[in-house]
GROMACS .gro file of C-alpha atoms in nm:
model
  332
    1MET     CA    1   8.783   1.890   3.434
    2TYR     CA    2   8.502   2.094   3.578
    3PHE     CA    3   8.219   1.805   3.513
    4LEU     CA    4   8.464   1.588   3.694
    5GLN     CA    5   8.548   1.853   3.994
    6ARG     CA    6   8.137   1.903   4.022
    7VAL     CA    7   8.072   1.554   4.027
    8VAL     CA    8   8.322   1.509   4.322
    9TYR     CA    9   8.189   1.840   4.507
   10MET     CA   10   7.859   1.644   4.505
   11PHE     CA   11   7.957   1.335   4.605
   12LEU     CA   12   8.160   1.518   4.919
   13VAL     CA   13   7.841   1.704   5.010
   14LEU     CA   14   7.645   1.409   4.980
   15ILE     CA   15   7.866   1.190   5.225
   16GLY     CA   16   7.874   1.467   5.451
   17VAL     CA   17   7.489   1.544   5.453
   18SER     CA   18   7.443   1.199   5.539
   19ILE     CA   19   7.708   1.174   5.806
   20LEU     CA   20   7.576   1.466   5.972
   21MET     CA   21   7.217   1.357   5.998
   22PHE     CA   22   7.330   1.021   6.046
   23ILE     CA   23   7.441   1.162   6.432
   24LEU     CA   24   7.195   1.407   6.490
   25VAL     CA   25   6.881   1.166   6.449
   26ARG     CA   26   7.077   0.894   6.691
   27ILE     CA   27   7.080   1.141   6.966
   28ILE     CA   28   6.732   1.288   6.971
   29PRO     CA   29   6.600   1.219   7.286
   30GLY     CA   30   6.363   0.937   7.285
   31ASP     CA   31   6.331   0.549   7.265
   32PRO     CA   32   6.193   0.542   6.841
   33ILE     CA   33   6.170   0.173   6.911
   34ALA     CA   34   5.951   0.121   7.165
   35THR     CA   35   5.756   0.402   7.016
   36ALA     CA   36   5.720   0.199   6.713
   37LEU     CA   37   5.605  -0.112   6.930
   38GLY     CA   38   5.344   0.076   7.105
   39PRO     CA   39   5.342   0.070   7.542
   40MET     CA   40   5.260  -0.289   7.537
   41ALA     CA   41   5.573  -0.354   7.422
   42THR     CA   42   5.831  -0.586   7.639
   43LYS     CA   43   6.154  -0.523   7.695
   44GLU     CA   44   6.288  -0.836   7.515
   45SER     CA   45   6.076  -0.741   7.205
   46ILE     CA   46   6.232  -0.357   7.187
   47GLN     CA   47   6.572  -0.523   7.251
   48LYS     CA   48   6.507  -0.815   6.959
   49MET     CA   49   6.398  -0.528   6.750
   50ARG     CA   50   6.699  -0.266   6.818
   51HIS     CA   51   6.920  -0.597   6.789
   52GLU     CA   52   6.785  -0.671   6.415
   53MET     CA   53   6.789  -0.336   6.302
   54GLY     CA   54   7.188  -0.325   6.436
   55LEU     CA   55   7.094  -0.002   6.678
   56ASP     CA   56   7.310  -0.206   6.952
   57ARG     CA   57   7.652  -0.174   6.718
   58PRO     CA   58   7.881   0.107   6.749
   59ILE     CA   59   7.753   0.423   6.603
   60TYR     CA   60   8.006   0.416   6.293
   61VAL     CA   61   7.935   0.046   6.229
   62GLN     CA   62   7.576   0.152   6.214
   63TYR     CA   63   7.651   0.404   5.951
   64LEU     CA   64   7.896   0.140   5.751
   65LEU     CA   65   7.560  -0.058   5.733
   66TYR     CA   66   7.379   0.227   5.650
   67VAL     CA   67   7.586   0.319   5.335
   68LYS     CA   68   7.601  -0.068   5.306
   69GLY     CA   69   7.251  -0.085   5.259
   70ILE     CA   70   7.224   0.199   5.041
   71ALA     CA   71   7.470   0.069   4.769
   72HIS     CA   72   7.230  -0.249   4.775
   73GLY     CA   73   6.937  -0.010   4.731
   74GLU     CA   74   6.807  -0.057   5.069
   75LEU     CA   75   6.756   0.281   5.306
   76GLY     CA   76   6.644   0.107   5.598
   77LEU     CA   77   6.292  -0.001   5.768
   78SER     CA   78   6.024   0.272   5.801
   79LEU     CA   79   5.921   0.233   6.174
   80THR     CA   80   5.619   0.421   6.147
   81GLU     CA   81   5.498   0.226   5.809
   82ARG     CA   82   5.668  -0.094   5.854
   83ARG     CA   83   5.883  -0.117   5.515
   84ASP     CA   84   6.195   0.018   5.321
   85VAL     CA   85   6.205   0.381   5.273
   86LEU     CA   86   6.326   0.325   4.949
   87GLU     CA   87   5.993   0.199   4.841
   88ILE     CA   88   5.814   0.447   5.018
   89ILE     CA   89   6.027   0.733   4.857
   90LYS     CA   90   5.928   0.572   4.497
   91GLU     CA   91   5.523   0.592   4.630
   92LYS     CA   92   5.489   0.929   4.726
   93LEU     CA   93   5.781   1.141   4.566
   94PRO     CA   94   5.581   1.190   4.261
   95ALA     CA   95   5.300   1.342   4.422
   96THR     CA   96   5.516   1.602   4.584
   97ILE     CA   97   5.704   1.657   4.265
   98GLU     CA   98   5.380   1.709   4.062
   99LEU     CA   99   5.260   1.991   4.349
  100ILE     CA  100   5.616   2.163   4.357
  101LEU     CA  101   5.645   2.167   3.982
  102VAL     CA  102   5.275   2.323   3.981
  103SER     CA  103   5.378   2.589   4.263
  104VAL     CA  104   5.722   2.668   4.068
  105THR     CA  105   5.489   2.722   3.739
  106VAL     CA  106   5.245   2.931   3.891
  107ALA     CA  107   5.513   3.141   4.097
  108VAL     CA  108   5.781   3.199   3.818
  109LEU     CA  109   5.420   3.273   3.529
  110LEU     CA  110   5.326   3.548   3.776
  111ALA     CA  111   5.651   3.672   3.904
  112ILE     CA  112   5.800   3.693   3.606
  113PRO     CA  113   5.543   3.986   3.459
  114LEU     CA  114   5.455   4.098   3.791
  115GLY     CA  115   5.787   4.244   3.839
  116VAL     CA  116   5.860   4.408   3.538
  117ILE     CA  117   5.527   4.603   3.582
  118SER     CA  118   5.628   4.711   3.913
  119ALA     CA  119   5.983   4.850   3.787
  120LEU     CA  120   5.846   5.015   3.483
  121HIS     CA  121   5.652   5.158   3.686
  122ARG     CA  122   5.834   5.240   3.968
  123ASN     CA  123   5.681   5.406   4.316
  124ARG     CA  124   5.325   5.413   4.089
  125LEU     CA  125   4.950   5.283   4.222
  126VAL     CA  126   5.066   4.929   4.066
  127ASP     CA  127   5.337   4.922   4.166
  128HIS     CA  128   5.231   4.965   4.563
  129LEU     CA  129   5.004   4.700   4.513
  130ASN     CA  130   5.285   4.481   4.379
  131ARG     CA  131   5.468   4.593   4.677
  132ILE     CA  132   5.169   4.462   4.924
  133ILE     CA  133   5.097   4.166   4.779
  134ALA     CA  134   5.491   4.038   4.811
  135LEU     CA  135   5.468   4.192   5.167
  136PHE     CA  136   5.187   3.965   5.261
  137GLY     CA  137   5.314   3.663   5.074
  138VAL     CA  138   5.598   3.610   5.305
  139SER     CA  139   5.405   3.716   5.579
  140PHE     CA  140   5.127   3.498   5.631
  141PRO     CA  141   5.280   3.145   5.744
  142GLN     CA  142   5.114   2.826   5.549
  143PHE     CA  143   4.926   2.648   5.776
  144TRP     CA  144   4.714   2.973   5.863
  145THR     CA  145   4.670   3.059   5.486
  146GLY     CA  146   4.603   2.675   5.414
  147ILE     CA  147   4.303   2.667   5.656
  148MET     CA  148   4.195   2.990   5.526
  149ILE     CA  149   4.167   2.868   5.158
  150GLN     CA  150   3.987   2.551   5.344
  151LEU     CA  151   3.722   2.741   5.535
  152ILE     CA  152   3.652   2.983   5.228
  153PHE     CA  153   3.679   2.808   4.906
  154GLY     CA  154   3.639   2.465   5.034
  155LEU     CA  155   3.390   2.458   5.297
  156ALA     CA  156   3.190   2.798   5.272
  157LEU     CA  157   3.177   2.816   4.900
  158GLY     CA  158   3.223   2.442   4.823
  159PHE     CA  159   3.477   2.509   4.550
  160LEU     CA  160   3.754   2.344   4.575
  161PRO     CA  161   3.797   2.001   4.830
  162ILE     CA  162   3.997   2.053   5.111
  163THR     CA  163   4.182   1.729   5.133
  164GLY     CA  164   4.349   1.457   4.938
  165ARG     CA  165   4.516   1.452   4.567
  166LEU     CA  166   4.206   1.267   4.392
  167LYS     CA  167   3.877   1.212   4.484
  168GLY     CA  168   3.792   0.914   4.202
  169THR     CA  169   3.989   0.633   4.008
  170PRO     CA  170   4.398   0.725   3.944
  171PRO     CA  171   4.466   0.717   3.576
  172GLU     CA  172   4.667   0.453   3.421
  173VAL     CA  173   5.014   0.445   3.546
  174ILE     CA  174   5.275   0.560   3.333
  175THR     CA  175   5.484   0.852   3.509
  176HIS     CA  176   5.308   0.818   3.887
  177LEU     CA  177   5.202   1.218   3.798
  178TYR     CA  178   4.843   1.247   3.764
  179LEU     CA  179   4.842   1.529   3.552
  180VAL     CA  180   5.058   1.390   3.256
  181ASP     CA  181   4.891   1.065   3.353
  182SER     CA  182   4.590   1.111   3.285
  183LEU     CA  183   4.684   1.353   2.975
  184LEU     CA  184   4.832   1.064   2.826
  185THR     CA  185   4.554   0.789   2.846
  186PHE     CA  186   4.331   1.103   2.767
  187ASN     CA  187   4.167   1.023   3.081
  188LEU     CA  188   3.965   1.408   3.137
  189HIS     CA  189   3.784   1.326   3.439
  190ALA     CA  190   4.121   1.220   3.621
  191PHE     CA  191   4.320   1.524   3.473
  192TRP     CA  192   4.014   1.796   3.621
  193ASP     CA  193   3.972   1.576   3.914
  194SER     CA  194   4.356   1.590   3.996
  195PHE     CA  195   4.420   1.927   3.911
  196ILE     CA  196   4.142   2.087   4.149
  197HIS     CA  197   4.286   1.870   4.429
  198LEU     CA  198   4.636   2.066   4.314
  199ILE     CA  199   4.526   2.443   4.295
  200SER     CA  200   4.475   2.511   4.726
  201PRO     CA  201   4.792   2.354   4.828
  202ALA     CA  202   4.990   2.450   4.539
  203LEU     CA  203   4.880   2.811   4.548
  204VAL     CA  204   4.948   2.797   4.935
  205LEU     CA  205   5.287   2.661   4.855
  206SER     CA  206   5.375   2.914   4.570
  207LEU     CA  207   5.300   3.228   4.795
  208SER     CA  208   5.631   3.302   4.916
  209PRO     CA  209   5.807   3.219   4.615
  210LEU     CA  210   5.599   3.438   4.441
  211ALA     CA  211   5.680   3.723   4.662
  212ASN     CA  212   6.025   3.695   4.707
  213ILE     CA  213   6.052   3.629   4.300
  214THR     CA  214   5.861   3.976   4.247
  215ARG     CA  215   6.077   4.180   4.438
  216LEU     CA  216   6.417   4.042   4.321
  217ILE     CA  217   6.298   4.068   3.945
  218ARG     CA  218   6.171   4.469   4.037
  219ALA     CA  219   6.502   4.537   4.197
  220ASN     CA  220   6.700   4.366   3.934
  221MET     CA  221   6.535   4.552   3.641
  222ILE     CA  222   6.525   4.918   3.845
  223ASP     CA  223   6.926   4.845   3.810
  224GLU     CA  224   6.926   4.764   3.464
  225MET     CA  225   6.742   5.060   3.379
  226SER     CA  226   6.990   5.256   3.463
  227LYS     CA  227   7.261   5.112   3.253
  228ASP     CA  228   7.392   5.270   2.939
  229TYR     CA  229   7.337   5.041   2.678
  230ILE     CA  230   6.932   5.057   2.769
  231ASN     CA  231   6.971   5.457   2.662
  232VAL     CA  232   7.146   5.373   2.345
  233SER     CA  233   6.863   5.135   2.272
  234LYS     CA  234   6.605   5.312   2.304
  235ALA     CA  235   6.804   5.592   2.116
  236THR     CA  236   6.789   5.404   1.808
  237GLY     CA  237   6.446   5.379   1.799
  238MET     CA  238   6.407   4.979   1.951
  239SER     CA  239   6.099   4.924   2.095
  240GLY     CA  240   6.004   4.996   2.458
  241TRP     CA  241   5.896   4.674   2.467
  242ILE     CA  242   6.149   4.488   2.293
  243VAL     CA  243   6.419   4.653   2.547
  244SER     CA  244   6.224   4.550   2.828
  245TYR     CA  245   6.182   4.190   2.744
  246LYS     CA  246   6.460   4.128   2.554
  247TYR     CA  247   6.728   4.272   2.660
  248MET     CA  248   6.642   4.401   3.059
  249LEU     CA  249   6.476   4.101   3.170
  250ARG     CA  250   6.695   3.879   3.016
  251ASN     CA  251   7.025   4.072   3.228
  252ALA     CA  252   6.786   4.130   3.561
  253PHE     CA  253   6.669   3.750   3.532
  254THR     CA  254   7.018   3.622   3.555
  255SER     CA  255   7.022   3.652   3.960
  256ALA     CA  256   6.677   3.521   4.014
  257LEU     CA  257   6.749   3.195   3.863
  258THR     CA  258   6.928   3.111   4.168
  259MET     CA  259   6.628   3.140   4.362
  260ILE     CA  260   6.421   3.002   4.095
  261GLY     CA  261   6.654   2.711   4.062
  262PHE     CA  262   6.643   2.607   4.413
  263LEU     CA  263   6.280   2.647   4.481
  264ILE     CA  264   6.222   2.274   4.382
  265PRO     CA  265   6.431   2.106   4.612
  266LEU     CA  266   6.332   2.398   4.905
  267MET     CA  267   6.019   2.339   4.839
  268ILE     CA  268   6.023   1.987   4.925
  269GLY     CA  269   6.105   2.122   5.309
  270THR     CA  270   5.838   2.364   5.295
  271ALA     CA  271   5.538   2.158   5.179
  272PHE     CA  272   5.608   1.937   5.523
  273VAL     CA  273   5.331   2.194   5.632
  274VAL     CA  274   5.123   2.226   5.336
  275GLU     CA  275   5.081   1.832   5.290
  276LYS     CA  276   4.968   1.793   5.654
  277VAL     CA  277   4.730   2.066   5.605
  278PHE     CA  278   4.573   1.929   5.316
  279ALA     CA  279   4.692   1.576   5.367
  280PHE     CA  280   4.810   1.525   5.039
  281PRO     CA  281   4.993   1.201   4.991
  282GLY     CA  282   5.342   1.322   4.961
  283LEU     CA  283   5.696   1.254   5.049
  284ALA     CA  284   5.683   1.542   5.282
  285ARG     CA  285   5.400   1.436   5.452
  286PHE     CA  286   5.578   1.118   5.521
  287GLY     CA  287   5.888   1.290   5.647
  288ALA     CA  288   5.652   1.474   5.902
  289ASP     CA  289   5.571   1.211   6.040
  290ALA     CA  290   5.874   1.071   6.043
  291ILE     CA  291   6.013   1.364   6.255
  292VAL     CA  292   5.693   1.364   6.483
  293ALA     CA  293   5.790   0.934   6.542
  294ASN     CA  294   6.143   0.997   6.532
  295ASP     CA  295   6.122   0.760   6.281
  296PHE     CA  296   6.519   0.761   6.211
  297ASN     CA  297   6.575   0.637   5.886
  298GLY     CA  298   6.214   0.791   5.755
  299VAL     CA  299   6.392   1.110   5.815
  300MET     CA  300   6.677   1.055   5.674
  301GLY     CA  301   6.549   0.877   5.352
  302VAL     CA  302   6.382   1.254   5.304
  303THR     CA  303   6.690   1.439   5.419
  304LEU     CA  304   6.877   1.252   5.134
  305VAL     CA  305   6.625   1.326   4.903
  306ILE     CA  306   6.656   1.674   4.932
  307CYS     CA  307   7.017   1.736   4.934
  308VAL     CA  308   7.054   1.499   4.594
  309ALA     CA  309   6.795   1.769   4.477
  310PHE     CA  310   7.031   2.056   4.606
  311VAL     CA  311   7.315   1.907   4.469
  312ILE     CA  312   7.188   1.852   4.108
  313VAL     CA  313   7.001   2.143   4.061
  314ASN     CA  314   7.298   2.336   4.180
  315PHE     CA  315   7.461   2.188   3.885
  316ALA     CA  316   7.149   2.287   3.640
  317VAL     CA  317   7.167   2.608   3.755
  318ASP     CA  318   7.518   2.688   3.724
  319GLU     CA  319   7.507   2.566   3.335
  320LEU     CA  320   7.206   2.772   3.275
  321TYR     CA  321   7.412   3.085   3.367
  322ALA     CA  322   7.610   3.002   3.078
  323VAL     CA  323   7.319   2.972   2.869
  324LEU     CA  324   7.244   3.331   2.980
  325ASP     CA  325   7.565   3.489   3.029
  326PRO     CA  326   7.853   3.364   2.794
  327ARG     CA  327   8.084   3.545   2.997
  328ILE     CA  328   8.055   3.303   3.284
  329LYS     CA  329   8.119   3.014   2.999
  330LEU     CA  330   8.405   3.166   2.903
  331LYS     CA  331   8.574   3.173   3.224
  332ARG     CA  332   8.577   2.820   3.282
   0.00000   0.00000   0.00000
């Protein structure tokens, strides 16, 4: 029953978001058809394309046709790339997923020890340094940080590539994730090439979540320190390392799990700027171009991907809560 309720909830959320976005993208000022055809387009050609895309029909009919297209595996014609949006998503989504997974991994692996160390050394030098780093992470805009990394490590020092996903030949396609495919095919050159292209955008994308997770884990760890079970554990002679990382961190990590879980869908939205700055050929960059060009089908497609990711991650996080805290499972 619980699983069925969650499926119905996710379905209703997707319907609601699709209706809202469908209306919003069609009331935005401007004529996307005229923009797509260019300044030399005639009124007849504009009207013909508008008729072919069904834009001369009532908006509710357009929405029903759009839903019908989704049922047949079609998300409409992209006005910027002149092909089906679903085909574009299949092509560009793996690049964004790979970028986000690397960014999330970096953020989590660094945030957990930094948050624990700050809590265990509260109000000391290391704690102040971590809080300054966290402040910088949430304060500097991503486009500025990305440009600085390009100027310093790309142009001045020449350590990292400035743009793109790969310079050489892509590895044999298996999962469409270059790091994974290059390892599966033992193509170490392609692995290193794709890895160094990911360093700069992944670092920029991970700074804000790294800062937020660090601060949240620090606050939760400090709260756990004042609880009775910590004093009892220490009184029994249990190692401080075991108390901190096995018991305190597990309880402190529960509330941070929500933030970590939503990083993946949230980063698709925040990756718009990063992918544009680094000319990274991912879905977020396509979404940014679609917004600028008023490509409503492209905007709808990217929005639906983000929404689907949110509802799936929301369900997965709830299940992980039950794993970390058995009391939640008993209440269901």
